[in-house]
Short mmCIF file of C-alpha atoms in Angstrom, two decimals:
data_model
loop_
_atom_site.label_atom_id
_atom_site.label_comp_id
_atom_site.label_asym_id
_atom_site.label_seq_id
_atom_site.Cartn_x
_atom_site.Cartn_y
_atom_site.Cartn_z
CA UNK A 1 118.07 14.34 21.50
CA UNK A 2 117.39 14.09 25.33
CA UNK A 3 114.67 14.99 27.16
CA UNK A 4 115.97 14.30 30.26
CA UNK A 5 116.26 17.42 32.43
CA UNK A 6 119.27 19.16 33.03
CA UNK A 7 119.93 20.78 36.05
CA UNK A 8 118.48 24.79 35.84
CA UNK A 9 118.42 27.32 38.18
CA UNK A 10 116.36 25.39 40.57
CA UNK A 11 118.79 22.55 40.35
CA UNK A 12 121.39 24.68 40.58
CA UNK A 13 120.43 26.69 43.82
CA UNK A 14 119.28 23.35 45.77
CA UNK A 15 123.26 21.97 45.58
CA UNK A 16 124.09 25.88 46.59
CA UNK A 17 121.75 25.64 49.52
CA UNK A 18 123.32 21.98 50.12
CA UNK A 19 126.57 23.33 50.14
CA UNK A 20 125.93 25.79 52.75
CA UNK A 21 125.10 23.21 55.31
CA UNK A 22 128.94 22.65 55.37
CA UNK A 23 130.05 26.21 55.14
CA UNK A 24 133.89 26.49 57.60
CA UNK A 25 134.19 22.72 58.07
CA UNK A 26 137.48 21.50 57.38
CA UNK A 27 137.97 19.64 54.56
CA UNK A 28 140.37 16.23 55.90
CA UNK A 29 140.88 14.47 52.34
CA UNK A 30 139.99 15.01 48.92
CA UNK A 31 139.56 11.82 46.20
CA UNK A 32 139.91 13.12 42.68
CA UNK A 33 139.93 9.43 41.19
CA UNK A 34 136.46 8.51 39.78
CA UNK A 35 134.41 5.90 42.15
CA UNK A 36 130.82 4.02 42.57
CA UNK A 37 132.01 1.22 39.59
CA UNK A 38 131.60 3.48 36.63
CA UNK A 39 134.21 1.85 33.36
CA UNK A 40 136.24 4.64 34.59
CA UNK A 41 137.03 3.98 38.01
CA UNK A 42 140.21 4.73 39.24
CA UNK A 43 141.02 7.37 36.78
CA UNK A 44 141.26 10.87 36.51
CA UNK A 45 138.64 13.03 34.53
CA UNK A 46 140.64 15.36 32.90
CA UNK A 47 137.88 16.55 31.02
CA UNK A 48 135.47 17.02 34.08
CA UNK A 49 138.00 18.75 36.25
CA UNK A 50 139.55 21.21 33.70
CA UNK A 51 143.17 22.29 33.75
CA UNK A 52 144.52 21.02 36.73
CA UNK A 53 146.42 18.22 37.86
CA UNK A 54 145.14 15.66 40.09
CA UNK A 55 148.34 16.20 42.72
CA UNK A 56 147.43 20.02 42.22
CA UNK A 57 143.81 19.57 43.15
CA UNK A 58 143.93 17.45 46.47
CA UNK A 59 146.79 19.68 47.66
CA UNK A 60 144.02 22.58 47.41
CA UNK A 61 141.21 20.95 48.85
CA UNK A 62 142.93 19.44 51.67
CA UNK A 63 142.84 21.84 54.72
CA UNK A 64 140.57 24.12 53.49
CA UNK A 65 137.06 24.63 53.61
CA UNK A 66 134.16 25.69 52.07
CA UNK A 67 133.99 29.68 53.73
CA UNK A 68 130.94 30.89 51.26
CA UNK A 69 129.49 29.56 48.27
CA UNK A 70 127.77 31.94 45.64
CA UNK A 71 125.47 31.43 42.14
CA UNK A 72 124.91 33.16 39.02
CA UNK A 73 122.78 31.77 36.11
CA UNK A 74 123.62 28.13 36.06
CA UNK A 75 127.22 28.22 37.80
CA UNK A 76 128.13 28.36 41.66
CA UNK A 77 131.41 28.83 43.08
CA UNK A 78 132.95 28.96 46.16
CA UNK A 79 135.32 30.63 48.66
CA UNK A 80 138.52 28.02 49.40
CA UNK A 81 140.25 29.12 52.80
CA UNK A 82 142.48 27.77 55.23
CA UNK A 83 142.53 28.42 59.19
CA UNK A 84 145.67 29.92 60.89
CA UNK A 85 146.16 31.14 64.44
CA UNK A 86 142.17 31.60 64.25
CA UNK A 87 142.22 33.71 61.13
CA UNK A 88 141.14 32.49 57.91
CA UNK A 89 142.84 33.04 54.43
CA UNK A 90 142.12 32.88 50.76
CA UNK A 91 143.72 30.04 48.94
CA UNK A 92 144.84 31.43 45.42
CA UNK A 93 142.00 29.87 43.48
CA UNK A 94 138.71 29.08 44.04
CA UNK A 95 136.44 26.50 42.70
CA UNK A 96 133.85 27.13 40.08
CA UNK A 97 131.39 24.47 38.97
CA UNK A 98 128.58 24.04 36.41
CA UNK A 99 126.44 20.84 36.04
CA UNK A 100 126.64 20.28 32.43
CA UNK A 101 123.51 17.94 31.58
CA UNK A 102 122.99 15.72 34.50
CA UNK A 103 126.01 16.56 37.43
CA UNK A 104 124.63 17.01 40.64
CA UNK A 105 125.89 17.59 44.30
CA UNK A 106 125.51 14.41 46.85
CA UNK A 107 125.86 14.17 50.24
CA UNK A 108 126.61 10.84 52.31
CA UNK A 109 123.91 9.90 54.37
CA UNK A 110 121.24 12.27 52.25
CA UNK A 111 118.35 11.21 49.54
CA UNK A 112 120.40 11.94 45.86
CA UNK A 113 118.91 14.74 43.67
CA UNK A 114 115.85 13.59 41.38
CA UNK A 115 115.62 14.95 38.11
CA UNK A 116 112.28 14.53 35.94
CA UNK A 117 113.90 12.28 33.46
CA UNK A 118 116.96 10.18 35.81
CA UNK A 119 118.15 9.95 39.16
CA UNK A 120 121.67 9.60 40.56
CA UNK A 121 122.38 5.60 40.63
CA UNK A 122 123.56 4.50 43.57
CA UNK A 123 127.47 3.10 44.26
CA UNK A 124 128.31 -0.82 43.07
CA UNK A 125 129.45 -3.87 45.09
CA UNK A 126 132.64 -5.02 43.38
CA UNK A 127 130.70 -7.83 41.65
CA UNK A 128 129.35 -4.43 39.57
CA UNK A 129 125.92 -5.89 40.96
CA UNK A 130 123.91 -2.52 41.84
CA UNK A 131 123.24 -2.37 45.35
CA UNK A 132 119.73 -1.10 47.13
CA UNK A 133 119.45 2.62 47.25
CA UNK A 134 117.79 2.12 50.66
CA UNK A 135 121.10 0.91 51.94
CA UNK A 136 123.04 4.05 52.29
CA UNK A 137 126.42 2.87 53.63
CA UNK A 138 126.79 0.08 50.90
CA UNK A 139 125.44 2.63 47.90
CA UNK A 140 128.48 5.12 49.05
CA UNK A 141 129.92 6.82 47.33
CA UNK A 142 127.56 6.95 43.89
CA UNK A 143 128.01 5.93 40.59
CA UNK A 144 130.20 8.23 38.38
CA UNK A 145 132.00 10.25 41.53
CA UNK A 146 134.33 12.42 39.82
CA UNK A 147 135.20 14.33 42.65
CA UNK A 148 134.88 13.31 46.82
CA UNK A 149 135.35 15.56 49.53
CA UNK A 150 135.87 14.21 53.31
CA UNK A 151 135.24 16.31 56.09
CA UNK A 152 136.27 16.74 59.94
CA UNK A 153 132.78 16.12 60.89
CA UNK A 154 132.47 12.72 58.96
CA UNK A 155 130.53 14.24 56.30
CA UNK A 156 131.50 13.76 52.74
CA UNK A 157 130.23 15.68 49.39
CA UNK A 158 130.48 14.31 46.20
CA UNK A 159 130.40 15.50 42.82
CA UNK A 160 128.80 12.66 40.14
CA UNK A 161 128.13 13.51 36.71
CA UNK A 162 127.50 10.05 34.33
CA UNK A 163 127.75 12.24 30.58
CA UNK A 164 130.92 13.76 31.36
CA UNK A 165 129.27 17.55 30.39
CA UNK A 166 129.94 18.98 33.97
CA UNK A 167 132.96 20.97 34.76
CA UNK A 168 134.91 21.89 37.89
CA UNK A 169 137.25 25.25 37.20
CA UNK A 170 139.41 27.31 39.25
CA UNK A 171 139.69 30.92 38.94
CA UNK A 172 141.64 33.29 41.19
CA UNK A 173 138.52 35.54 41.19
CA UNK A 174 135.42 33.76 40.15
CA UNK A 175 133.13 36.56 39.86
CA UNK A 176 135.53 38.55 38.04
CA UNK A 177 136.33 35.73 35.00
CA UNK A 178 135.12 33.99 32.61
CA UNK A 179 132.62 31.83 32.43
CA UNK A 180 130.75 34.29 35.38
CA UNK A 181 131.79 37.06 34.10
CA UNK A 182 130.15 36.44 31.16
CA UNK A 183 126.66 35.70 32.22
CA UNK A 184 123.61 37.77 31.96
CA UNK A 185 121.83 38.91 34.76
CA UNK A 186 120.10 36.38 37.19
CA UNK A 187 115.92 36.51 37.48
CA UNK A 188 116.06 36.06 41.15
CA UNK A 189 118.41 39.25 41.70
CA UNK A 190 117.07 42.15 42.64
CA UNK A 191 120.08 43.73 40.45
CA UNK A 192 117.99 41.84 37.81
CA UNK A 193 116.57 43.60 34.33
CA UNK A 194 113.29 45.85 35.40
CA UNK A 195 110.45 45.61 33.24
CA UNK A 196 111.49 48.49 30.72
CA UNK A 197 115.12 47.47 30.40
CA UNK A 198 113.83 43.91 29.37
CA UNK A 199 111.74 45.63 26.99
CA UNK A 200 114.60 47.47 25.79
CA UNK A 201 117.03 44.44 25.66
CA UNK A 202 114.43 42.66 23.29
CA UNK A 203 113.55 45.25 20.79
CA UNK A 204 117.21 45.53 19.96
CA UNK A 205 117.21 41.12 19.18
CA UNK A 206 115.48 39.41 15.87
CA UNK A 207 116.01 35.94 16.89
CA UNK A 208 113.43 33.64 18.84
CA UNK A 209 112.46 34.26 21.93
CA UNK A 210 112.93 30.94 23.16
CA UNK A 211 116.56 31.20 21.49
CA UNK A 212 117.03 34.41 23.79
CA UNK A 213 115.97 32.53 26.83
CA UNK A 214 118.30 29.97 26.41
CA UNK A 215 121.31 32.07 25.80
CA UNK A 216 122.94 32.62 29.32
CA UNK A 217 125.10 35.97 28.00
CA UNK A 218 121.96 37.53 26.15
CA UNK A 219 119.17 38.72 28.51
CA UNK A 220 118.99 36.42 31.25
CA UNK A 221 120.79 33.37 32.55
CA UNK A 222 119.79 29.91 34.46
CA UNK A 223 116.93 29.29 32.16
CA UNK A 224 117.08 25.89 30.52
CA UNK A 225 114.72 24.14 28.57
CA UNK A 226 111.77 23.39 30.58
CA UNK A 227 112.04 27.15 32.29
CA UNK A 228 111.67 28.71 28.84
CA UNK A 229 108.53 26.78 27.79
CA UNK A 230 106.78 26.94 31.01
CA UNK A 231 107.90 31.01 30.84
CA UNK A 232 106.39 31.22 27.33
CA UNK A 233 103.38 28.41 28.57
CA UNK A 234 102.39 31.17 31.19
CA UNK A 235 103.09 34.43 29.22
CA UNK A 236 101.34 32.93 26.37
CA UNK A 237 103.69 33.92 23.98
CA UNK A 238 104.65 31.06 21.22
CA UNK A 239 108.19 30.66 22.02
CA UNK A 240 109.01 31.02 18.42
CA UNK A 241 107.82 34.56 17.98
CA UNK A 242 110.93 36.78 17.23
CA UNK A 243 111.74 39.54 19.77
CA UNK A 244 111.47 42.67 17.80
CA UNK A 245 108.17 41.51 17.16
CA UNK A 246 106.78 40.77 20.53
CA UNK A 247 104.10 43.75 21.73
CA UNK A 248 104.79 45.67 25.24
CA UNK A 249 102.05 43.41 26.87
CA UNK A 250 103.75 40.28 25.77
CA UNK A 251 107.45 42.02 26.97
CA UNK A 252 105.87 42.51 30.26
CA UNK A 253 104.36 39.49 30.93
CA UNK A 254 107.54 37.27 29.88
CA UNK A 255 109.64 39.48 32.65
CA UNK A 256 106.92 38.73 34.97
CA UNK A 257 106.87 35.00 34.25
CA UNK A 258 110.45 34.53 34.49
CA UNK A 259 110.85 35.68 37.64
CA UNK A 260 108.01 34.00 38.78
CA UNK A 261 108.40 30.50 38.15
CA UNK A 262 111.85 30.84 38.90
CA UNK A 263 110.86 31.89 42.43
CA UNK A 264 108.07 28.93 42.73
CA UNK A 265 110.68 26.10 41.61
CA UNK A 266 113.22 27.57 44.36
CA UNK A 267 110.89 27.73 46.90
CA UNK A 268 109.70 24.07 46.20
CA UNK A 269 113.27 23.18 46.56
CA UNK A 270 113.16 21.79 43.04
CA UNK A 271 110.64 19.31 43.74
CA UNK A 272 108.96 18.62 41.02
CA UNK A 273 105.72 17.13 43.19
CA UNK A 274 105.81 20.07 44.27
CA UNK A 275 104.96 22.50 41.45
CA UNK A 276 101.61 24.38 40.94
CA UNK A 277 98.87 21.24 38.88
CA UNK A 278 98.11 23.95 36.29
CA UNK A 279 101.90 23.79 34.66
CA UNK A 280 103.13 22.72 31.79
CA UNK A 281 105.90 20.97 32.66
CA UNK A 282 103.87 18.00 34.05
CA UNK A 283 102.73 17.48 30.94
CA UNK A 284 105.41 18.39 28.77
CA UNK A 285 107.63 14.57 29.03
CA UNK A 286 104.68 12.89 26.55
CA UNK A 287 107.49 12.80 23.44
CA UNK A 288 109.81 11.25 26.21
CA UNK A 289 107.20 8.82 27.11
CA UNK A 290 105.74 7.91 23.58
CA UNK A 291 102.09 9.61 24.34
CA UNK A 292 102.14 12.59 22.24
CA UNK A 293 98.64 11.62 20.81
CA UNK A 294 96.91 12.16 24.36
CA UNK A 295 99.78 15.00 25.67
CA UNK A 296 97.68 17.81 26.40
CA UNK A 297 96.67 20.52 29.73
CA UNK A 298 93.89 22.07 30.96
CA UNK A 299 93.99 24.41 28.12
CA UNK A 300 94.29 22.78 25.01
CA UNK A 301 96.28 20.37 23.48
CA UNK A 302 100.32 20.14 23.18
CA UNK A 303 102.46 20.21 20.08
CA UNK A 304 106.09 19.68 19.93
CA UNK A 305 108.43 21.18 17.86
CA UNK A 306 111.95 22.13 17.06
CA UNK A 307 112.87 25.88 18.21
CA UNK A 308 116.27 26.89 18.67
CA UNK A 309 117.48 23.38 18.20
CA UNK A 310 115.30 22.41 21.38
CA UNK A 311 112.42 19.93 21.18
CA UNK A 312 109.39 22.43 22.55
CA UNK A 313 106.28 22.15 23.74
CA UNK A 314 103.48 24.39 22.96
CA UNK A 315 99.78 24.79 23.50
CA UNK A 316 98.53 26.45 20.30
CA UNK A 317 95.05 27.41 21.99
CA UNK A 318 96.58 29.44 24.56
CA UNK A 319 99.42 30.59 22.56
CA UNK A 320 98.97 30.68 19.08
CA UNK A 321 99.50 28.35 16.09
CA UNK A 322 102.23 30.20 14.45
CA UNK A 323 104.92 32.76 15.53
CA UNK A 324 104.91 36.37 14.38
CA UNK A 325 108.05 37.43 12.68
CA UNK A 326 106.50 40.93 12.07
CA UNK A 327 105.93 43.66 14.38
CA UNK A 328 101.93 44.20 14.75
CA UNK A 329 100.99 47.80 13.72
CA UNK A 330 102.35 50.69 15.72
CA UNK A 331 105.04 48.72 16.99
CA UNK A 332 108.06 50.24 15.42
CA UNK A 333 111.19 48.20 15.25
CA UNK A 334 114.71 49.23 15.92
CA UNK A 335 115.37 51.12 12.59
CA UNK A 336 112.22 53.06 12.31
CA UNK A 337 112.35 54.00 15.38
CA UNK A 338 115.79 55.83 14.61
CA UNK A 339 114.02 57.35 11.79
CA UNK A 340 111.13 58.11 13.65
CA UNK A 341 112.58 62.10 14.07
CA UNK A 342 113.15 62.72 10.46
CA UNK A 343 109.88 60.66 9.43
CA UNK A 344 107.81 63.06 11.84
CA UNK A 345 109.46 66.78 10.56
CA UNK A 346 108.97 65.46 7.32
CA UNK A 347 105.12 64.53 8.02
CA UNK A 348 105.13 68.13 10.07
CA UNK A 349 105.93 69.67 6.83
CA UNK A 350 103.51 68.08 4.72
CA UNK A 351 100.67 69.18 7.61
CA UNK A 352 102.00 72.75 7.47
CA UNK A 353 101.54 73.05 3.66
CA UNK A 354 105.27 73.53 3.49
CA UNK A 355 107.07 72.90 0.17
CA UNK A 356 108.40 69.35 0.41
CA UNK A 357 112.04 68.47 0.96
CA UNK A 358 114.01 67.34 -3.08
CA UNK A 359 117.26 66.06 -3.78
CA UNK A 360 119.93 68.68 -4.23
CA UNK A 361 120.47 69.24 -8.12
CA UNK A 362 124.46 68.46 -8.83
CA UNK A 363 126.46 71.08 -9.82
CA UNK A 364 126.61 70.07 -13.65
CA UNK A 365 122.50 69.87 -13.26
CA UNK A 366 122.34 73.34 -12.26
CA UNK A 367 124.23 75.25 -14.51
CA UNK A 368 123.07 73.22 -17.44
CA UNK A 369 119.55 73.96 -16.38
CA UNK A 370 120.43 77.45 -16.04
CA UNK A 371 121.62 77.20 -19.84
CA UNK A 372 118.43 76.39 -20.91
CA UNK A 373 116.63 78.84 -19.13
CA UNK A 374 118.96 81.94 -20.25
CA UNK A 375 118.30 80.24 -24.13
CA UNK A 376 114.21 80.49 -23.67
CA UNK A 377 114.77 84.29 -22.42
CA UNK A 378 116.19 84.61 -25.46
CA UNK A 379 114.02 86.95 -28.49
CA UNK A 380 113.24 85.03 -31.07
CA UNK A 381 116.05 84.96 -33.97
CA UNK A 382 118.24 85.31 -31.27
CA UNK A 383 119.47 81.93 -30.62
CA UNK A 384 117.99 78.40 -30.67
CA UNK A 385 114.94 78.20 -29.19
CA UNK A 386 114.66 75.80 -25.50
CA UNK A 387 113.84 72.22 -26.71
CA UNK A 388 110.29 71.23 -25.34
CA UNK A 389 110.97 67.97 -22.87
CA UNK A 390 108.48 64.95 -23.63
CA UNK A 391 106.11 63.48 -20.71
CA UNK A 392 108.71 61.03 -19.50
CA UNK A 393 111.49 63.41 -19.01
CA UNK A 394 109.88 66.36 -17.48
CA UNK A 395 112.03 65.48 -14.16
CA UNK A 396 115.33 64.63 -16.61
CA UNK A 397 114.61 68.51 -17.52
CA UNK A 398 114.23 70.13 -14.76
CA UNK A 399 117.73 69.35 -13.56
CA UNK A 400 119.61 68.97 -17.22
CA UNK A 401 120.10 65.09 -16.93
CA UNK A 402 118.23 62.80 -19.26
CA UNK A 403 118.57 59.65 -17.03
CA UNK A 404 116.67 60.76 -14.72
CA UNK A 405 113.78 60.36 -16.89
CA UNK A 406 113.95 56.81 -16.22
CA UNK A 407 114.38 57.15 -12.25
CA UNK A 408 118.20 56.96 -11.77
CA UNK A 409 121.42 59.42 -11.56
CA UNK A 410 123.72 60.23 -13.71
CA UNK A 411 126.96 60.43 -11.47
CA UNK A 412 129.09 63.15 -13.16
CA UNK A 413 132.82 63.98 -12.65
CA UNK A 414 131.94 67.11 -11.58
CA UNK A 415 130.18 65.90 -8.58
CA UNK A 416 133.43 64.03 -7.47
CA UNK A 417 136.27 64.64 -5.36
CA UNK A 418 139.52 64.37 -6.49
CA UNK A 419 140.47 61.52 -4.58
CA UNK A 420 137.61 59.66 -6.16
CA UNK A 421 138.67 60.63 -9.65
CA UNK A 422 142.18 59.23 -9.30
CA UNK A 423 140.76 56.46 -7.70
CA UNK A 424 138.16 55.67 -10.27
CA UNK A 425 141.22 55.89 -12.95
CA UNK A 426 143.44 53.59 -10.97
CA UNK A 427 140.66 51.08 -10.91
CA UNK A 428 140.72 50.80 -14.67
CA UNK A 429 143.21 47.88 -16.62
CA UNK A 430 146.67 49.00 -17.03
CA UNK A 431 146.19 52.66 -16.69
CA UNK A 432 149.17 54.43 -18.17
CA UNK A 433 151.46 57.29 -16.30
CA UNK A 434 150.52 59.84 -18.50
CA UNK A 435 146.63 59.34 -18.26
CA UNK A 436 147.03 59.50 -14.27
CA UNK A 437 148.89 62.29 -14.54
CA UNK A 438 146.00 64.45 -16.54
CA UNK A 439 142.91 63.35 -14.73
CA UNK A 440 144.62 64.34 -11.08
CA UNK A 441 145.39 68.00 -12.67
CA UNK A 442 141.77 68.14 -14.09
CA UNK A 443 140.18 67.05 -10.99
CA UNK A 444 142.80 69.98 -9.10
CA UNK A 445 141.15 72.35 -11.56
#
């Protein structure tokens, strides 16, 4: 299991933001062959750049440019056009991109994104011997290019991903297919979940929270791994509570949370130096680092373990040792409160002194009960006298049915349709012609 960190939504909306600096430049070549003296150079990532040939690709790329680019969750994407008689024009598809584990966006000339746990190695001499980062003509283009764009202004962008687990798609509209189309709503849009909805959204779920936050078609997309902990770290909420069970305070503050250190890492420009001291995430890497036994914050000391398949970190002072899988007391889950109409007219009746709701007798029940009561009216001499029930079958009595004297119901013929009689004779071995024939006329009757 790594703990290196993937790219998140702060990741994600730094290479948007990067992007943008090259918004309507013409795009002059396009290299789709890998580069930077990876044991793939020279070949094409099939698997990286999905469904599309190579030829297919540059022919795209090349006189275009880059006219807006857009994010949702983890994924951007952007608007492909080409120029003509000063008028632009949509090429058929559009690119879509997410970082997998550790892709990233570089630009020649520009420091390479640094995540907590690697950083983008630069290119190689053709001895393989690693050259100095500091050089920046000599470490073009990086290690594990997949994808190179050259533009008219002598720029070039490059897409480098060393675990293969980043993908470039095309879609003819991005926002309208899969895998955007699919996402959950984004923290930092104001079209984003308010504070009821979110309530709402996690009443109706019995899994983990944590589990919820990491699902990007749940609840919410763009949070990864270190998000969710830090979101839980600051709601203090232990991130293996299950949702149904979390209390409206604990709702609220998780909604608040997310947005919030969402907002704080994009405004740092996901610099990590950057991030408020009183975090968790600066302290979270100890199981990376091999110093669990002194890993703690401010708060209280830090455990780590296995939520939602995730390694986790949690601070058991500030939130809790264990997780609640129950709902605390008046916190009514998602079937009770469906129930909750019929559970208060039946309390109203109680108050009211009103005679309490029974099962309807069956028909067999009734008339067999009124049997017995025309045989007590009877004078005596006149006919057998009404058999006294015992103390265990005063209820089995009352409606004619001795086995309800021992708390079940006796399911008679006469209480069934006559679909369900023929039925119930079908389902019996090798029923003969003749016995079908009988029951169907009785159950007519």
């Amino acid at each position: 299991e790594s703990w290196e960190t993937m790219p998140e939504l702060p990741e994600v909306e730094r290479a948007r933001k990067l992007l943008l600096d090259f918004v309507d430049v013409p795009i002059v070549d396009c290299v789709v062959l890998e580069e930077g003296g990876g044991p793939r150079t020279g070949q094409f990532d099939d698997i990286v750049i999905e469904n599309m040939k190579k030829e297919d690709v540059c022919k795209l790329f090349k006189g275009s440019c880059l006219h807006n680019v857009y994010r949702l969750g983890k994924t951007i994407w952007a608007e492909l056009v080409y120029v003509r008689d000063n008028k632009f024009f949509y090429r058929s598809l559009h690119p879509v991109l997410h970082f997998g584990m550790t892709g990233s966006i570089c630009v020649k000339g520009r420091s390479a994104p640094e995540y907590k746990g690697f950083k983008v190695k630069p290119g190689m001499k053709k001895s393989h011997e690693v050259v100095d980062a500091g050089d920046s003509s000599a470490a073009w283009p990086p290690c594990y290019t997949k994808l190179r764009l050259v533009l008219k202004n002598g720029s070039e962008i490059a897409l480098v991903d060393p675990r293969r687990l980043a993908r470039v798609r095309f879609r003819k509209e991005p926002a309208l297919s899969p895998p955007v189309s699919l996402l959950a709503p984004d923290p930092l849009q104001s079209s984003f979940l308010s504070a009821k909805e979110f309530r709402w959204r996690l009443r109706e779920l019995r899994a983990p929270i944590k589990a919820i936050l990491l699902n990007q078609e749940k609840v919410v997309s763009g949070v990864g791994n270190w998000i969710a902990d830090e979101v839980c770290y600051q709601a203090r909420v232990h991130p293996g509570t299950l949702c149904f069970a979390l209390t409206d305070e604990e709702c609220d503050a998780l909604h608040f949370q997310l947005r919030d250190v969402c907002r704080i890492a994009v405004t740092a420009n996901s610099d990590h130096h950057k991030f408020p001291s009183n975090w968790l995430f600066h302290h979270r890497w100890a199981k990376k680092t091999r110093t669990t036994a002194t890993a703690q914050t401010e708060e209280g000391k830090i455990i780590f373990q296995t939520i939602a398949s995730r390694t986790t970190a949690i601070v058991p002072a500030v939130q809790g040792t264990r997780p609640r899988l129950t709902p605390v007391a008046n916190q009514p889950d998602k079937r009770k409160r469906q129930e909750g109409v019929a559970r208060s007219a039946s309390a109203g009746a109680v108050a009211g002194n009103a005679a309490p709701l029974v099962a309807r007798p069956s028909k067999r029940a009734r008339v067999d009960a009124g049997r017995s009561a025309s045989a007590g009216a009877m004078a005596p001499g006149e006919g057998p006298a009404p058999k006294s029930p015992s103390a265990g079958s005063s209820a089995a009595a009352a409606f004619g049915d001795a086995s309800l004297g021992r708390g079940k119901r006796k399911r008679t013929p006469s209480s069934l349709s006559a679909k369900n009689v023929v039925q119930s004779a079908l389902d019996t071995s090798r029923p003969n012609k003749r016995r079908k024939v009988k029951l169907t006329r009785k159950a007519k009757s």
